[in-house]
């Protein structure tokens, strides 16, 4: 029996994870370990300075899962080590409410959970619905794709320490225009800090902002979503800018301590 670890960053009560669970149950046994509350934009954070809890939950439909007080990344390590006792064939993170495209990958708790799966050497993917309005998302097309992709990934495992980042356009399923294998695009924000004033007259700030509109590269994840294609981006953990290695090696740092060696 295939053993699947399912997590997210929107919290264990978010509809997207339940849609994923239902679809993935056709493939194997699904172990759901997710944050007890909304942890979007947690990035790859882990919890070091307080105890972690794994609280069993039985939902009204009889399905079970574990809610944690940790981050999405904590959910993967707790799920793998404790709940699944180190026996896991696939890590799935999502289905996230909202896109995880371009540079947002480094903020994303959804993607970070799949990164943690990759760190553990387990085939992993993150999946998001690229909806800007997240109240009325239909998760079914993304859930069906999650099951399809899970089967492909299990049949043809990718090299260890890689993962897939999937974004599904928020359109009715009949409007989808296939699957695009993409590279990571860019996403920049403008007007990010929104200042307000509290009733005592002190300033406070919201992080918000809107996306800088530019023309995305053909072939990137942002472009695929605009084209109503499901975007699948292979991701690895190495952030090195290889093109800069030789240039930096030519810099003369002239460390005094090394001068006479
Ligand atoms: Mn989220």
PDB file of C-alpha atoms and ligand atoms in Angstrom:
ATOM      1  CA  UNK A   1       0.000   0.000   0.000  1.00  0.00           C
ATOM      2  CA  UNK A   2       1.318   3.408  -1.022  1.00  0.00           C
ATOM      3  CA  UNK A   3       1.711   5.724   1.963  1.00  0.00           C
ATOM      4  CA  UNK A   4       1.099   9.422   1.314  1.00  0.00           C
ATOM      5  CA  UNK A   5       1.842  12.272   3.713  1.00  0.00           C
ATOM      6  CA  UNK A   6      -0.542  15.174   3.075  1.00  0.00           C
ATOM      7  CA  UNK A   7      -0.063  18.620   4.554  1.00  0.00           C
ATOM      8  CA  UNK A   8      -0.700  22.265   3.724  1.00  0.00           C
ATOM      9  CA  UNK A   9      -0.163  25.780   5.046  1.00  0.00           C
ATOM     10  CA  UNK A  10      -3.804  26.927   5.097  1.00  0.00           C
ATOM     11  CA  UNK A  11      -4.573  24.791   8.137  1.00  0.00           C
ATOM     12  CA  UNK A  12      -6.222  21.426   8.692  1.00  0.00           C
ATOM     13  CA  UNK A  13      -9.740  22.836   8.287  1.00  0.00           C
ATOM     14  CA  UNK A  14      -9.081  24.411   4.878  1.00  0.00           C
ATOM     15  CA  UNK A  15     -11.166  22.885   2.067  1.00  0.00           C
ATOM     16  CA  UNK A  16      -8.191  22.377  -0.282  1.00  0.00           C
ATOM     17  CA  UNK A  17      -6.501  19.716   1.852  1.00  0.00           C
ATOM     18  CA  UNK A  18      -9.746  17.758   2.118  1.00  0.00           C
ATOM     19  CA  UNK A  19     -10.210  17.846  -1.655  1.00  0.00           C
ATOM     20  CA  UNK A  20      -6.655  16.534  -2.038  1.00  0.00           C
ATOM     21  CA  UNK A  21      -7.263  13.844   0.520  1.00  0.00           C
ATOM     22  CA  UNK A  22     -10.325  12.555  -1.244  1.00  0.00           C
ATOM     23  CA  UNK A  23      -8.528  12.374  -4.603  1.00  0.00           C
ATOM     24  CA  UNK A  24      -5.338  10.813  -3.207  1.00  0.00           C
ATOM     25  CA  UNK A  25      -7.260   8.172  -1.240  1.00  0.00           C
ATOM     26  CA  UNK A  26      -7.759   6.355  -4.547  1.00  0.00           C
ATOM     27  CA  UNK A  27      -3.991   5.858  -4.750  1.00  0.00           C
ATOM     28  CA  UNK A  28      -2.961   4.921  -1.252  1.00  0.00           C
ATOM     29  CA  UNK A  29      -3.296   5.484   2.445  1.00  0.00           C
ATOM     30  CA  UNK A  30      -3.296   9.204   3.194  1.00  0.00           C
ATOM     31  CA  UNK A  31      -1.825  10.492   6.463  1.00  0.00           C
ATOM     32  CA  UNK A  32      -2.991  14.048   7.017  1.00  0.00           C
ATOM     33  CA  UNK A  33      -0.788  16.174   9.285  1.00  0.00           C
ATOM     34  CA  UNK A  34      -1.449  19.888   8.996  1.00  0.00           C
ATOM     35  CA  UNK A  35      -1.179  23.106  10.974  1.00  0.00           C
ATOM     36  CA  UNK A  36      -4.015  23.766  13.420  1.00  0.00           C
ATOM     37  CA  UNK A  37      -4.404  27.267  11.966  1.00  0.00           C
ATOM     38  CA  UNK A  38      -3.568  29.364   8.933  1.00  0.00           C
ATOM     39  CA  UNK A  39       0.212  29.356   8.377  1.00  0.00           C
ATOM     40  CA  UNK A  40       0.468  30.750   4.864  1.00  0.00           C
ATOM     41  CA  UNK A  41       3.734  32.555   4.092  1.00  0.00           C
ATOM     42  CA  UNK A  42       5.516  30.624   6.854  1.00  0.00           C
ATOM     43  CA  UNK A  43       8.273  29.826   4.366  1.00  0.00           C
ATOM     44  CA  UNK A  44      10.596  27.009   5.430  1.00  0.00           C
ATOM     45  CA  UNK A  45      10.429  27.936   9.113  1.00  0.00           C
ATOM     46  CA  UNK A  46      10.735  25.259  11.782  1.00  0.00           C
ATOM     47  CA  UNK A  47       9.805  25.434  15.461  1.00  0.00           C
ATOM     48  CA  UNK A  48      12.756  25.168  17.825  1.00  0.00           C
ATOM     49  CA  UNK A  49      11.873  27.017  21.019  1.00  0.00           C
ATOM     50  CA  UNK A  50       8.614  25.432  22.161  1.00  0.00           C
ATOM     51  CA  UNK A  51       7.155  21.929  22.281  1.00  0.00           C
ATOM     52  CA  UNK A  52       5.330  20.586  19.260  1.00  0.00           C
ATOM     53  CA  UNK A  53       1.954  18.875  19.641  1.00  0.00           C
ATOM     54  CA  UNK A  54       0.241  16.343  17.409  1.00  0.00           C
ATOM     55  CA  UNK A  55      -3.471  16.492  18.185  1.00  0.00           C
ATOM     56  CA  UNK A  56      -5.608  13.730  16.639  1.00  0.00           C
ATOM     57  CA  UNK A  57      -8.754  14.988  14.940  1.00  0.00           C
ATOM     58  CA  UNK A  58     -11.723  12.956  13.712  1.00  0.00           C
ATOM     59  CA  UNK A  59     -13.789  14.857  11.180  1.00  0.00           C
ATOM     60  CA  UNK A  60     -17.565  14.574  10.830  1.00  0.00           C
ATOM     61  CA  UNK A  61     -17.144  12.215   7.868  1.00  0.00           C
ATOM     62  CA  UNK A  62     -15.096   9.852  10.047  1.00  0.00           C
ATOM     63  CA  UNK A  63     -11.753  10.682   8.470  1.00  0.00           C
ATOM     64  CA  UNK A  64      -8.829  11.335  10.719  1.00  0.00           C
ATOM     65  CA  UNK A  65      -5.811  13.534  10.792  1.00  0.00           C
ATOM     66  CA  UNK A  66      -3.403  15.315  13.074  1.00  0.00           C
ATOM     67  CA  UNK A  67      -3.361  19.041  13.770  1.00  0.00           C
ATOM     68  CA  UNK A  68      -0.061  20.509  14.885  1.00  0.00           C
ATOM     69  CA  UNK A  69       0.910  23.781  16.495  1.00  0.00           C
ATOM     70  CA  UNK A  70       3.928  23.808  14.189  1.00  0.00           C
ATOM     71  CA  UNK A  71       4.714  25.120  10.739  1.00  0.00           C
ATOM     72  CA  UNK A  72       4.084  23.294   7.475  1.00  0.00           C
ATOM     73  CA  UNK A  73       7.699  22.097   7.557  1.00  0.00           C
ATOM     74  CA  UNK A  74       7.209  20.810  11.115  1.00  0.00           C
ATOM     75  CA  UNK A  75       4.167  18.897   9.855  1.00  0.00           C
ATOM     76  CA  UNK A  76       6.332  17.003   7.376  1.00  0.00           C
ATOM     77  CA  UNK A  77       9.018  16.074   9.870  1.00  0.00           C
ATOM     78  CA  UNK A  78       6.469  15.120  12.560  1.00  0.00           C
ATOM     79  CA  UNK A  79       4.326  13.270  10.037  1.00  0.00           C
ATOM     80  CA  UNK A  80       7.280  11.361   8.630  1.00  0.00           C
ATOM     81  CA  UNK A  81       9.030  10.522  11.912  1.00  0.00           C
ATOM     82  CA  UNK A  82       6.146  10.061  14.332  1.00  0.00           C
ATOM     83  CA  UNK A  83       2.902   9.377  12.472  1.00  0.00           C
ATOM     84  CA  UNK A  84       4.363   7.352   9.596  1.00  0.00           C
ATOM     85  CA  UNK A  85       7.373   5.979  11.467  1.00  0.00           C
ATOM     86  CA  UNK A  86       9.680   6.794   8.583  1.00  0.00           C
ATOM     87  CA  UNK A  87       7.715   4.864   5.955  1.00  0.00           C
ATOM     88  CA  UNK A  88       6.435   7.321   3.360  1.00  0.00           C
ATOM     89  CA  UNK A  89       6.260   7.059  -0.441  1.00  0.00           C
ATOM     90  CA  UNK A  90       5.022  10.532  -1.347  1.00  0.00           C
ATOM     91  CA  UNK A  91       4.623  13.967   0.219  1.00  0.00           C
ATOM     92  CA  UNK A  92       1.850  16.214  -1.103  1.00  0.00           C
ATOM     93  CA  UNK A  93       1.346  19.787   0.095  1.00  0.00           C
ATOM     94  CA  UNK A  94      -1.907  21.596  -0.689  1.00  0.00           C
ATOM     95  CA  UNK A  95      -4.189  22.199  -2.296  1.00  0.00           C
ATOM     96  CA  UNK A  96      -3.320  25.792  -1.494  1.00  0.00           C
ATOM     97  CA  UNK A  97      -5.841  28.603  -1.815  1.00  0.00           C
ATOM     98  CA  UNK A  98      -3.969  31.031  -4.046  1.00  0.00           C
ATOM     99  CA  UNK A  99      -0.993  30.902  -6.396  1.00  0.00           C
ATOM    100  CA  UNK A 100       2.600  29.961  -5.560  1.00  0.00           C
ATOM    101  CA  UNK A 101       4.434  31.344  -8.545  1.00  0.00           C
ATOM    102  CA  UNK A 102       7.807  32.869  -9.323  1.00  0.00           C
ATOM    103  CA  UNK A 103       9.658  34.379  -6.413  1.00  0.00           C
ATOM    104  CA  UNK A 104       6.786  33.657  -4.039  1.00  0.00           C
ATOM    105  CA  UNK A 105       8.185  30.138  -3.678  1.00  0.00           C
ATOM    106  CA  UNK A 106      10.526  31.318  -0.946  1.00  0.00           C
ATOM    107  CA  UNK A 107       7.659  32.761   1.121  1.00  0.00           C
ATOM    108  CA  UNK A 108       5.380  29.820   0.593  1.00  0.00           C
ATOM    109  CA  UNK A 109       4.645  27.395   3.397  1.00  0.00           C
ATOM    110  CA  UNK A 110       2.966  25.120   0.848  1.00  0.00           C
ATOM    111  CA  UNK A 111       6.113  24.835  -1.245  1.00  0.00           C
ATOM    112  CA  UNK A 112       8.364  24.642   1.836  1.00  0.00           C
ATOM    113  CA  UNK A 113       6.520  21.537   3.030  1.00  0.00           C
ATOM    114  CA  UNK A 114       7.263  19.851  -0.306  1.00  0.00           C
ATOM    115  CA  UNK A 115      10.848  21.067  -0.037  1.00  0.00           C
ATOM    116  CA  UNK A 116      11.056  19.302   3.318  1.00  0.00           C
ATOM    117  CA  UNK A 117       9.787  16.132   1.671  1.00  0.00           C
ATOM    118  CA  UNK A 118      12.597  16.516  -0.876  1.00  0.00           C
ATOM    119  CA  UNK A 119      15.121  17.056   1.929  1.00  0.00           C
ATOM    120  CA  UNK A 120      13.963  13.717   3.347  1.00  0.00           C
ATOM    121  CA  UNK A 121      14.540  12.132  -0.070  1.00  0.00           C
ATOM    122  CA  UNK A 122      10.831  11.446  -0.681  1.00  0.00           C
ATOM    123  CA  UNK A 123       9.070  12.223  -4.000  1.00  0.00           C
ATOM    124  CA  UNK A 124       7.156  15.425  -3.258  1.00  0.00           C
ATOM    125  CA  UNK A 125       4.968  18.039  -4.838  1.00  0.00           C
ATOM    126  CA  UNK A 126       3.184  21.229  -3.864  1.00  0.00           C
ATOM    127  CA  UNK A 127      -0.101  22.127  -5.529  1.00  0.00           C
ATOM    128  CA  UNK A 128      -1.999  25.411  -5.533  1.00  0.00           C
ATOM    129  CA  UNK A 129      -5.025  26.895  -7.233  1.00  0.00           C
ATOM    130  CA  UNK A 130      -3.956  30.208  -8.722  1.00  0.00           C
ATOM    131  CA  UNK A 131      -7.074  32.065  -7.615  1.00  0.00           C
ATOM    132  CA  UNK A 132      -6.838  35.678  -6.543  1.00  0.00           C
ATOM    133  CA  UNK A 133     -10.262  35.467  -4.876  1.00  0.00           C
ATOM    134  CA  UNK A 134      -9.971  32.495  -2.545  1.00  0.00           C
ATOM    135  CA  UNK A 135     -13.513  32.296  -1.123  1.00  0.00           C
ATOM    136  CA  UNK A 136     -15.221  30.323  -3.888  1.00  0.00           C
ATOM    137  CA  UNK A 137     -12.479  28.060  -5.232  1.00  0.00           C
ATOM    138  CA  UNK A 138     -13.492  24.841  -6.977  1.00  0.00           C
ATOM    139  CA  UNK A 139     -10.712  22.457  -5.898  1.00  0.00           C
ATOM    140  CA  UNK A 140     -11.907  19.511  -7.970  1.00  0.00           C
ATOM    141  CA  UNK A 141      -9.793  20.122 -11.111  1.00  0.00           C
ATOM    142  CA  UNK A 142      -6.649  20.529  -8.987  1.00  0.00           C
ATOM    143  CA  UNK A 143      -7.564  17.472  -6.901  1.00  0.00           C
ATOM    144  CA  UNK A 144      -7.959  15.352 -10.031  1.00  0.00           C
ATOM    145  CA  UNK A 145      -4.620  16.590 -11.310  1.00  0.00           C
ATOM    146  CA  UNK A 146      -2.987  15.854  -7.949  1.00  0.00           C
ATOM    147  CA  UNK A 147      -4.061  12.224  -8.237  1.00  0.00           C
ATOM    148  CA  UNK A 148      -2.858  12.019 -11.843  1.00  0.00           C
ATOM    149  CA  UNK A 149       0.503  13.544 -10.962  1.00  0.00           C
ATOM    150  CA  UNK A 150       0.894  11.318  -7.907  1.00  0.00           C
ATOM    151  CA  UNK A 151       0.512   8.240 -10.117  1.00  0.00           C
ATOM    152  CA  UNK A 152       3.069   9.570 -12.608  1.00  0.00           C
ATOM    153  CA  UNK A 153       5.555  10.503  -9.919  1.00  0.00           C
ATOM    154  CA  UNK A 154       5.269   7.132  -8.200  1.00  0.00           C
ATOM    155  CA  UNK A 155       5.670   5.304 -11.534  1.00  0.00           C
ATOM    156  CA  UNK A 156       8.656   7.418 -12.614  1.00  0.00           C
ATOM    157  CA  UNK A 157      10.395   8.756  -9.504  1.00  0.00           C
ATOM    158  CA  UNK A 158      12.489  11.858 -10.097  1.00  0.00           C
ATOM    159  CA  UNK A 159      16.011  12.152  -8.651  1.00  0.00           C
ATOM    160  CA  UNK A 160      16.147  12.587  -4.867  1.00  0.00           C
ATOM    161  CA  UNK A 161      16.093  16.115  -3.460  1.00  0.00           C
ATOM    162  CA  UNK A 162      13.883  17.473  -6.207  1.00  0.00           C
ATOM    163  CA  UNK A 163      10.219  18.416  -6.052  1.00  0.00           C
ATOM    164  CA  UNK A 164       7.461  19.668  -8.301  1.00  0.00           C
ATOM    165  CA  UNK A 165       5.615  22.934  -7.811  1.00  0.00           C
ATOM    166  CA  UNK A 166       2.180  22.819  -9.424  1.00  0.00           C
ATOM    167  CA  UNK A 167      -0.226  25.691 -10.013  1.00  0.00           C
ATOM    168  CA  UNK A 168      -3.673  25.101 -11.463  1.00  0.00           C
ATOM    169  CA  UNK A 169      -5.513  28.019 -13.084  1.00  0.00           C
ATOM    170  CA  UNK A 170      -8.720  29.011 -11.321  1.00  0.00           C
ATOM    171  CA  UNK A 171     -10.954  28.308 -14.308  1.00  0.00           C
ATOM    172  CA  UNK A 172     -13.673  25.734 -14.990  1.00  0.00           C
ATOM    173  CA  UNK A 173     -12.102  22.413 -15.897  1.00  0.00           C
ATOM    174  CA  UNK A 174     -13.256  22.546 -19.554  1.00  0.00           C
ATOM    175  CA  UNK A 175     -11.325  25.815 -20.014  1.00  0.00           C
ATOM    176  CA  UNK A 176      -7.974  24.307 -18.993  1.00  0.00           C
ATOM    177  CA  UNK A 177      -5.498  24.221 -21.870  1.00  0.00           C
ATOM    178  CA  UNK A 178      -3.308  21.322 -20.861  1.00  0.00           C
ATOM    179  CA  UNK A 179      -0.153  21.053 -18.832  1.00  0.00           C
ATOM    180  CA  UNK A 180       2.930  23.242 -19.284  1.00  0.00           C
ATOM    181  CA  UNK A 181       6.305  22.201 -17.880  1.00  0.00           C
ATOM    182  CA  UNK A 182       7.665  25.552 -16.793  1.00  0.00           C
ATOM    183  CA  UNK A 183      10.565  27.358 -15.185  1.00  0.00           C
ATOM    184  CA  UNK A 184      10.190  29.641 -12.212  1.00  0.00           C
ATOM    185  CA  UNK A 185       9.171  33.132 -13.286  1.00  0.00           C
ATOM    186  CA  UNK A 186       9.370  36.324 -11.312  1.00  0.00           C
ATOM    187  CA  UNK A 187       6.815  38.091  -9.214  1.00  0.00           C
ATOM    188  CA  UNK A 188       7.486  41.470  -7.728  1.00  0.00           C
ATOM    189  CA  UNK A 189       5.208  43.462  -5.515  1.00  0.00           C
ATOM    190  CA  UNK A 190       4.674  47.207  -5.303  1.00  0.00           C
ATOM    191  CA  UNK A 191       3.164  49.300  -2.492  1.00  0.00           C
ATOM    192  CA  UNK A 192       3.870  46.508  -0.062  1.00  0.00           C
ATOM    193  CA  UNK A 193       3.462  48.318   3.235  1.00  0.00           C
ATOM    194  CA  UNK A 194       0.049  49.790   3.932  1.00  0.00           C
ATOM    195  CA  UNK A 195       0.139  52.148   6.943  1.00  0.00           C
ATOM    196  CA  UNK A 196      -2.889  52.633   9.191  1.00  0.00           C
ATOM    197  CA  UNK A 197      -3.461  54.370  12.498  1.00  0.00           C
ATOM    198  CA  UNK A 198      -4.882  52.614  15.557  1.00  0.00           C
ATOM    199  CA  UNK A 199      -7.529  54.179  17.871  1.00  0.00           C
ATOM    200  CA  UNK A 200      -4.767  55.476  20.151  1.00  0.00           C
ATOM    201  CA  UNK A 201      -3.205  57.361  17.262  1.00  0.00           C
ATOM    202  CA  UNK A 202      -0.209  55.025  16.838  1.00  0.00           C
ATOM    203  CA  UNK A 203       0.761  53.822  13.392  1.00  0.00           C
ATOM    204  CA  UNK A 204       0.587  50.175  12.406  1.00  0.00           C
ATOM    205  CA  UNK A 205       1.250  48.419   9.127  1.00  0.00           C
ATOM    206  CA  UNK A 206      -0.226  45.755   6.896  1.00  0.00           C
ATOM    207  CA  UNK A 207       1.880  43.788   4.451  1.00  0.00           C
ATOM    208  CA  UNK A 208      -0.118  43.808   1.264  1.00  0.00           C
ATOM    209  CA  UNK A 209       0.770  45.282  -2.093  1.00  0.00           C
ATOM    210  CA  UNK A 210      -0.117  44.426  -5.626  1.00  0.00           C
ATOM    211  CA  UNK A 211       1.824  42.523  -8.226  1.00  0.00           C
ATOM    212  CA  UNK A 212       3.966  44.569 -10.589  1.00  0.00           C
ATOM    213  CA  UNK A 213       2.450  44.015 -13.987  1.00  0.00           C
ATOM    214  CA  UNK A 214       5.007  43.024 -16.566  1.00  0.00           C
ATOM    215  CA  UNK A 215       5.082  40.599 -19.442  1.00  0.00           C
ATOM    216  CA  UNK A 216       6.156  37.199 -18.134  1.00  0.00           C
ATOM    217  CA  UNK A 217       8.727  35.092 -20.008  1.00  0.00           C
ATOM    218  CA  UNK A 218       7.138  32.518 -22.240  1.00  0.00           C
ATOM    219  CA  UNK A 219       7.759  29.166 -20.626  1.00  0.00           C
ATOM    220  CA  UNK A 220       7.578  30.390 -17.050  1.00  0.00           C
ATOM    221  CA  UNK A 221       4.984  29.495 -14.422  1.00  0.00           C
ATOM    222  CA  UNK A 222       3.352  32.943 -14.391  1.00  0.00           C
ATOM    223  CA  UNK A 223       2.887  32.803 -18.173  1.00  0.00           C
ATOM    224  CA  UNK A 224       1.356  29.324 -18.078  1.00  0.00           C
ATOM    225  CA  UNK A 225      -1.298  30.457 -15.621  1.00  0.00           C
ATOM    226  CA  UNK A 226      -2.195  33.428 -17.832  1.00  0.00           C
ATOM    227  CA  UNK A 227      -2.554  30.923 -20.678  1.00  0.00           C
ATOM    228  CA  UNK A 228      -4.900  28.777 -18.540  1.00  0.00           C
ATOM    229  CA  UNK A 229      -2.385  25.926 -18.476  1.00  0.00           C
ATOM    230  CA  UNK A 230      -1.554  23.830 -15.439  1.00  0.00           C
ATOM    231  CA  UNK A 231       2.017  24.801 -14.557  1.00  0.00           C
ATOM    232  CA  UNK A 232       4.440  22.112 -13.346  1.00  0.00           C
ATOM    233  CA  UNK A 233       7.855  23.442 -12.328  1.00  0.00           C
ATOM    234  CA  UNK A 234      10.671  21.098 -11.307  1.00  0.00           C
ATOM    235  CA  UNK A 235      12.498  22.595  -8.329  1.00  0.00           C
ATOM    236  CA  UNK A 236      15.722  21.632  -6.611  1.00  0.00           C
ATOM    237  CA  UNK A 237      17.214  22.769  -3.361  1.00  0.00           C
ATOM    238  CA  UNK A 238      20.411  24.286  -4.728  1.00  0.00           C
ATOM    239  CA  UNK A 239      20.022  28.080  -4.819  1.00  0.00           C
ATOM    240  CA  UNK A 240      23.571  28.694  -6.074  1.00  0.00           C
ATOM    241  CA  UNK A 241      23.926  31.303  -8.828  1.00  0.00           C
ATOM    242  CA  UNK A 242      26.424  29.255 -10.839  1.00  0.00           C
ATOM    243  CA  UNK A 243      26.956  32.017 -13.380  1.00  0.00           C
ATOM    244  CA  UNK A 244      28.605  34.140 -10.661  1.00  0.00           C
ATOM    245  CA  UNK A 245      31.095  31.603  -9.331  1.00  0.00           C
ATOM    246  CA  UNK A 246      33.982  32.497 -11.651  1.00  0.00           C
ATOM    247  CA  UNK A 247      33.404  36.228 -11.299  1.00  0.00           C
ATOM    248  CA  UNK A 248      33.494  36.026  -7.508  1.00  0.00           C
ATOM    249  CA  UNK A 249      36.601  33.831  -7.573  1.00  0.00           C
ATOM    250  CA  UNK A 250      38.349  36.673  -9.391  1.00  0.00           C
ATOM    251  CA  UNK A 251      37.688  39.095  -6.510  1.00  0.00           C
ATOM    252  CA  UNK A 252      40.796  39.764  -4.451  1.00  0.00           C
ATOM    253  CA  UNK A 253      39.847  39.725  -0.781  1.00  0.00           C
ATOM    254  CA  UNK A 254      43.434  40.127   0.392  1.00  0.00           C
ATOM    255  CA  UNK A 255      42.866  38.722   3.893  1.00  0.00           C
ATOM    256  CA  UNK A 256      45.865  39.777   5.993  1.00  0.00           C
ATOM    257  CA  UNK A 257      45.976  36.474   7.844  1.00  0.00           C
ATOM    258  CA  UNK A 258      46.371  34.580   4.573  1.00  0.00           C
ATOM    259  CA  UNK A 259      48.870  36.855   2.916  1.00  0.00           C
ATOM    260  CA  UNK A 260      52.039  34.942   3.774  1.00  0.00           C
ATOM    261  CA  UNK A 261      50.806  31.445   3.187  1.00  0.00           C
TER     262      UNK A 261
HETATM  263 MN1  LIG B   1      -1.633  29.084   1.936  1.00  0.00          MN
END
